[in-house]
Amino acid sequence: SAPAAQTIQVTGAGSGTATFTASATSTPSGWLSVSPASGSAASGSPATLTVSVNPSGLGAGTYTGTVSVAAASGTSGSGTVTVTLIVTAPTPALNTVVNGASFLGGSISPGEFITLGGTSIGPLTPLGPAIGTNGNITNTQGNVQVFFNSTPAPLTYVSSTQINCVVPYEVSGLSSVNIQVKYLGVASNTMTVGVVSSAPGIFSVSGGTGQGAVLNQNNTLNTSGNPAVKGSIIQFFVTGEGNTSPGGVDGAVTPNTTTTPQLPIAVKIGGVPASIVFAAEAPGIIAGVMQVNAMIPSTVTSGTNTLTITVGSASSQANLTIAVQ
């Protein structure tokens, strides 16, 4: 937050009244201002200048500016006041790393949407994703960056306590990676997490458990009051599927072409294997989210059933559900 304004007294010499102008200069420009820009002062009646600063957008560091006062209208004399502004930023503290769909901790996979938790890791006012000149999601937003070793990650949400980002595909082949947040140029602690080929999580309606974010065949939301018919096709979304063919690009929006996971996948509904109709990166969504269309087995029990997906040897959260008629 901005510190309180400071004041400067301007006094005229002699018996008359002196007029003057006042101006502020700073590097970078814009953070220093003085008011009023002109005035008059006598020896017994000084004028007061108000000097204000706006640290918005400044990184941590020491900044120097000047306020210059110059005589005007035939009077003489001038003066310069140096202004020093010290900006500090709280040290970000990174506490948790979880799957962005299941909200479970553990090892991460290339392209996985993850959620970071901590304190002072971003701005107080949350910000969503930004699109760069290349059309991809940027890896800098709100003076926040997240590094996986030395590789910056695409950012989809930043705030003071939570960051959502996408694990760079460059972690592929590593056994572990160091994650670090930088906010306003100040680095957080480092968290080391394992890297695996897949770590699937299915997106839910809320909190990674309970009702899955599932669409019925008619594109309506699956709920207990709107269950899926046996034999119909449902649609749901997964992250943590790992590398794809063709290979994923960090922060790229998936076009309307088929980009499929390299590892085999299997879906179960109520513990019963379900036929997969479609499984590929979701068109129009950032790389790292897979759309899966599967058929409800005719042998499942009506009511609430579990929904799981296995990618390679890893399975999604066990407590996600779907409603079946």
PDB file of N, CA and C in Angstrom, residues 104-150:
ATOM      1  N   LEU A 104      -5.785 -33.880  -5.038  1.00  0.00           N
ATOM      2  CA  LEU A 104      -4.957 -34.795  -4.270  1.00  0.00           C
ATOM      3  C   LEU A 104      -3.490 -34.478  -4.527  1.00  0.00           C
ATOM      4  N   GLY A 105      -2.677 -34.643  -3.487  1.00  0.00           N
ATOM      5  CA  GLY A 105      -1.247 -34.443  -3.631  1.00  0.00           C
ATOM      6  C   GLY A 105      -0.573 -35.651  -4.243  1.00  0.00           C
ATOM      7  N   GLY A 106       0.747 -35.564  -4.360  1.00  0.00           N
ATOM      8  CA  GLY A 106       1.499 -36.672  -4.936  1.00  0.00           C
ATOM      9  C   GLY A 106       2.319 -36.231  -6.117  1.00  0.00           C
ATOM     10  N   SER A 107       2.830 -37.191  -6.864  1.00  0.00           N
ATOM     11  CA  SER A 107       3.659 -36.888  -8.029  1.00  0.00           C
ATOM     12  C   SER A 107       2.824 -36.239  -9.126  1.00  0.00           C
ATOM     13  N   ILE A 108       3.504 -35.506 -10.006  1.00  0.00           N
ATOM     14  CA  ILE A 108       2.834 -34.789 -11.090  1.00  0.00           C
ATOM     15  C   ILE A 108       3.296 -35.346 -12.425  1.00  0.00           C
ATOM     16  N   SER A 109       2.539 -35.024 -13.483  1.00  0.00           N
ATOM     17  CA  SER A 109       2.871 -35.524 -14.811  1.00  0.00           C
ATOM     18  C   SER A 109       2.948 -34.356 -15.797  1.00  0.00           C
ATOM     19  N   PRO A 110       3.602 -34.543 -16.930  1.00  0.00           N
ATOM     20  CA  PRO A 110       3.695 -33.473 -17.934  1.00  0.00           C
ATOM     21  C   PRO A 110       2.314 -33.019 -18.399  1.00  0.00           C
ATOM     22  N   GLY A 111       2.111 -31.698 -18.468  1.00  0.00           N
ATOM     23  CA  GLY A 111       0.850 -31.155 -18.937  1.00  0.00           C
ATOM     24  C   GLY A 111      -0.276 -31.149 -17.933  1.00  0.00           C
ATOM     25  N   GLU A 112      -0.019 -31.585 -16.723  1.00  0.00           N
ATOM     26  CA  GLU A 112      -1.085 -31.666 -15.715  1.00  0.00           C
ATOM     27  C   GLU A 112      -1.465 -30.287 -15.188  1.00  0.00           C
ATOM     28  N   PHE A 113      -2.751 -30.026 -15.068  1.00  0.00           N
ATOM     29  CA  PHE A 113      -3.232 -28.837 -14.385  1.00  0.00           C
ATOM     30  C   PHE A 113      -3.078 -29.072 -12.883  1.00  0.00           C
ATOM     31  N   ILE A 114      -2.345 -28.183 -12.214  1.00  0.00           N
ATOM     32  CA  ILE A 114      -2.141 -28.328 -10.780  1.00  0.00           C
ATOM     33  C   ILE A 114      -2.525 -27.040 -10.069  1.00  0.00           C
ATOM     34  N   THR A 115      -2.752 -27.150  -8.770  1.00  0.00           N
ATOM     35  CA  THR A 115      -3.084 -26.014  -7.917  1.00  0.00           C
ATOM     36  C   THR A 115      -2.037 -25.904  -6.824  1.00  0.00           C
ATOM     37  N   LEU A 116      -1.457 -24.712  -6.700  1.00  0.00           N
ATOM     38  CA  LEU A 116      -0.468 -24.427  -5.664  1.00  0.00           C
ATOM     39  C   LEU A 116      -1.124 -23.606  -4.570  1.00  0.00           C
ATOM     40  N   GLY A 117      -0.835 -23.934  -3.326  1.00  0.00           N
ATOM     41  CA  GLY A 117      -1.344 -23.180  -2.197  1.00  0.00           C
ATOM     42  C   GLY A 117      -0.213 -22.575  -1.396  1.00  0.00           C
ATOM     43  N   GLY A 118      -0.450 -21.399  -0.825  1.00  0.00           N
ATOM     44  CA  GLY A 118       0.589 -20.759  -0.029  1.00  0.00           C
ATOM     45  C   GLY A 118       0.128 -19.419   0.485  1.00  0.00           C
ATOM     46  N   THR A 119       1.084 -18.611   0.909  1.00  0.00           N
ATOM     47  CA  THR A 119       0.800 -17.256   1.388  1.00  0.00           C
ATOM     48  C   THR A 119       1.685 -16.271   0.658  1.00  0.00           C
ATOM     49  N   SER A 120       1.115 -15.122   0.321  1.00  0.00           N
ATOM     50  CA  SER A 120       1.832 -14.041  -0.381  1.00  0.00           C
ATOM     51  C   SER A 120       2.450 -14.525  -1.685  1.00  0.00           C
ATOM     52  N   ILE A 121       1.754 -15.446  -2.380  1.00  0.00           N
ATOM     53  CA  ILE A 121       2.312 -15.980  -3.621  1.00  0.00           C
ATOM     54  C   ILE A 121       1.774 -15.262  -4.862  1.00  0.00           C
ATOM     55  N   GLY A 122       0.927 -14.246  -4.660  1.00  0.00           N
ATOM     56  CA  GLY A 122       0.388 -13.508  -5.787  1.00  0.00           C
ATOM     57  C   GLY A 122      -0.384 -12.294  -5.319  1.00  0.00           C
ATOM     58  N   PRO A 123      -1.054 -11.612  -6.238  1.00  0.00           N
ATOM     59  CA  PRO A 123      -1.764 -10.380  -5.886  1.00  0.00           C
ATOM     60  C   PRO A 123      -3.013 -10.631  -5.060  1.00  0.00           C
ATOM     61  N   LEU A 124      -3.418  -9.609  -4.294  1.00  0.00           N
ATOM     62  CA  LEU A 124      -4.629  -9.722  -3.483  1.00  0.00           C
ATOM     63  C   LEU A 124      -5.866  -9.836  -4.363  1.00  0.00           C
ATOM     64  N   THR A 125      -5.858  -9.140  -5.503  1.00  0.00           N
ATOM     65  CA  THR A 125      -6.968  -9.241  -6.447  1.00  0.00           C
ATOM     66  C   THR A 125      -6.662 -10.349  -7.445  1.00  0.00           C
ATOM     67  N   PRO A 126      -7.440 -11.439  -7.447  1.00  0.00           N
ATOM     68  CA  PRO A 126      -7.135 -12.574  -8.336  1.00  0.00           C
ATOM     69  C   PRO A 126      -7.195 -12.178  -9.802  1.00  0.00           C
ATOM     70  N   LEU A 127      -6.381 -12.867 -10.599  1.00  0.00           N
ATOM     71  CA  LEU A 127      -6.337 -12.646 -12.041  1.00  0.00           C
ATOM     72  C   LEU A 127      -6.437 -13.981 -12.760  1.00  0.00           C
ATOM     73  N   GLY A 128      -7.150 -13.990 -13.875  1.00  0.00           N
ATOM     74  CA  GLY A 128      -7.252 -15.172 -14.710  1.00  0.00           C
ATOM     75  C   GLY A 128      -6.137 -15.210 -15.739  1.00  0.00           C
ATOM     76  N   PRO A 129      -6.256 -16.092 -16.723  1.00  0.00           N
ATOM     77  CA  PRO A 129      -5.183 -16.254 -17.704  1.00  0.00           C
ATOM     78  C   PRO A 129      -5.100 -15.076 -18.670  1.00  0.00           C
ATOM     79  N   ALA A 130      -3.920 -14.908 -19.248  1.00  0.00           N
ATOM     80  CA  ALA A 130      -3.703 -13.902 -20.285  1.00  0.00           C
ATOM     81  C   ALA A 130      -3.167 -14.595 -21.527  1.00  0.00           C
ATOM     82  N   ILE A 131      -3.519 -14.074 -22.688  1.00  0.00           N
ATOM     83  CA  ILE A 131      -3.090 -14.642 -23.963  1.00  0.00           C
ATOM     84  C   ILE A 131      -1.908 -13.842 -24.486  1.00  0.00           C
ATOM     85  N   GLY A 132      -0.810 -14.535 -24.807  1.00  0.00           N
ATOM     86  CA  GLY A 132       0.368 -13.874 -25.346  1.00  0.00           C
ATOM     87  C   GLY A 132       0.237 -13.601 -26.832  1.00  0.00           C
ATOM     88  N   THR A 133       1.243 -12.935 -27.383  1.00  0.00           N
ATOM     89  CA  THR A 133       1.226 -12.597 -28.808  1.00  0.00           C
ATOM     90  C   THR A 133       1.258 -13.841 -29.691  1.00  0.00           C
ATOM     91  N   ASN A 134       1.739 -14.963 -29.143  1.00  0.00           N
ATOM     92  CA  ASN A 134       1.774 -16.213 -29.910  1.00  0.00           C
ATOM     93  C   ASN A 134       0.469 -16.996 -29.812  1.00  0.00           C
ATOM     94  N   GLY A 135      -0.504 -16.439 -29.103  1.00  0.00           N
ATOM     95  CA  GLY A 135      -1.789 -17.112 -28.952  1.00  0.00           C
ATOM     96  C   GLY A 135      -1.851 -18.109 -27.830  1.00  0.00           C
ATOM     97  N   ASN A 136      -0.757 -18.285 -27.103  1.00  0.00           N
ATOM     98  CA  ASN A 136      -0.708 -19.231 -25.985  1.00  0.00           C
ATOM     99  C   ASN A 136      -0.918 -18.509 -24.661  1.00  0.00           C
ATOM    100  N   ILE A 137      -1.275 -19.267 -23.635  1.00  0.00           N
ATOM    101  CA  ILE A 137      -1.400 -18.713 -22.288  1.00  0.00           C
ATOM    102  C   ILE A 137      -0.022 -18.289 -21.800  1.00  0.00           C
ATOM    103  N   THR A 138       0.066 -17.091 -21.214  1.00  0.00           N
ATOM    104  CA  THR A 138       1.361 -16.568 -20.780  1.00  0.00           C
ATOM    105  C   THR A 138       1.849 -17.256 -19.507  1.00  0.00           C
ATOM    106  N   ASN A 139       3.158 -17.179 -19.282  1.00  0.00           N
ATOM    107  CA  ASN A 139       3.751 -17.717 -18.059  1.00  0.00           C
ATOM    108  C   ASN A 139       4.086 -16.625 -17.054  1.00  0.00           C
ATOM    109  N   THR A 140       3.607 -15.417 -17.303  1.00  0.00           N
ATOM    110  CA  THR A 140       3.712 -14.316 -16.350  1.00  0.00           C
ATOM    111  C   THR A 140       2.360 -13.631 -16.264  1.00  0.00           C
ATOM    112  N   GLN A 141       1.853 -13.464 -15.045  1.00  0.00           N
ATOM    113  CA  GLN A 141       0.576 -12.791 -14.845  1.00  0.00           C
ATOM    114  C   GLN A 141       0.578 -12.176 -13.457  1.00  0.00           C
ATOM    115  N   GLY A 142       0.233 -10.884 -13.379  1.00  0.00           N
ATOM    116  CA  GLY A 142       0.171 -10.217 -12.089  1.00  0.00           C
ATOM    117  C   GLY A 142       1.479 -10.242 -11.327  1.00  0.00           C
ATOM    118  N   ASN A 143       2.613 -10.129 -12.055  1.00  0.00           N
ATOM    119  CA  ASN A 143       3.950 -10.178 -11.449  1.00  0.00           C
ATOM    120  C   ASN A 143       4.244 -11.525 -10.794  1.00  0.00           C
ATOM    121  N   VAL A 144       3.551 -12.580 -11.262  1.00  0.00           N
ATOM    122  CA  VAL A 144       3.749 -13.932 -10.742  1.00  0.00           C
ATOM    123  C   VAL A 144       4.379 -14.802 -11.819  1.00  0.00           C
ATOM    124  N   GLN A 145       5.322 -15.636 -11.422  1.00  0.00           N
ATOM    125  CA  GLN A 145       5.862 -16.693 -12.260  1.00  0.00           C
ATOM    126  C   GLN A 145       6.007 -17.954 -11.416  1.00  0.00           C
ATOM    127  N   VAL A 146       5.834 -19.105 -12.061  1.00  0.00           N
ATOM    128  CA  VAL A 146       6.050 -20.395 -11.400  1.00  0.00           C
ATOM    129  C   VAL A 146       7.066 -21.166 -12.241  1.00  0.00           C
ATOM    130  N   PHE A 147       8.121 -21.615 -11.593  1.00  0.00           N
ATOM    131  CA  PHE A 147       9.190 -22.312 -12.300  1.00  0.00           C
ATOM    132  C   PHE A 147       9.232 -23.782 -11.895  1.00  0.00           C
ATOM    133  N   PHE A 148       9.384 -24.631 -12.898  1.00  0.00           N
ATOM    134  CA  PHE A 148       9.647 -26.048 -12.696  1.00  0.00           C
ATOM    135  C   PHE A 148      11.098 -26.258 -13.107  1.00  0.00           C
ATOM    136  N   ASN A 149      11.975 -26.391 -12.113  1.00  0.00           N
ATOM    137  CA  ASN A 149      13.407 -26.188 -12.326  1.00  0.00           C
ATOM    138  C   ASN A 149      13.578 -24.796 -12.925  1.00  0.00           C
ATOM    139  N   SER A 150      14.017 -24.666 -14.166  1.00  0.00           N
ATOM    140  CA  SER A 150      14.186 -23.335 -14.754  1.00  0.00           C
ATOM    141  C   SER A 150      13.121 -23.007 -15.794  1.00  0.00           C
TER     142      SER A 150
END
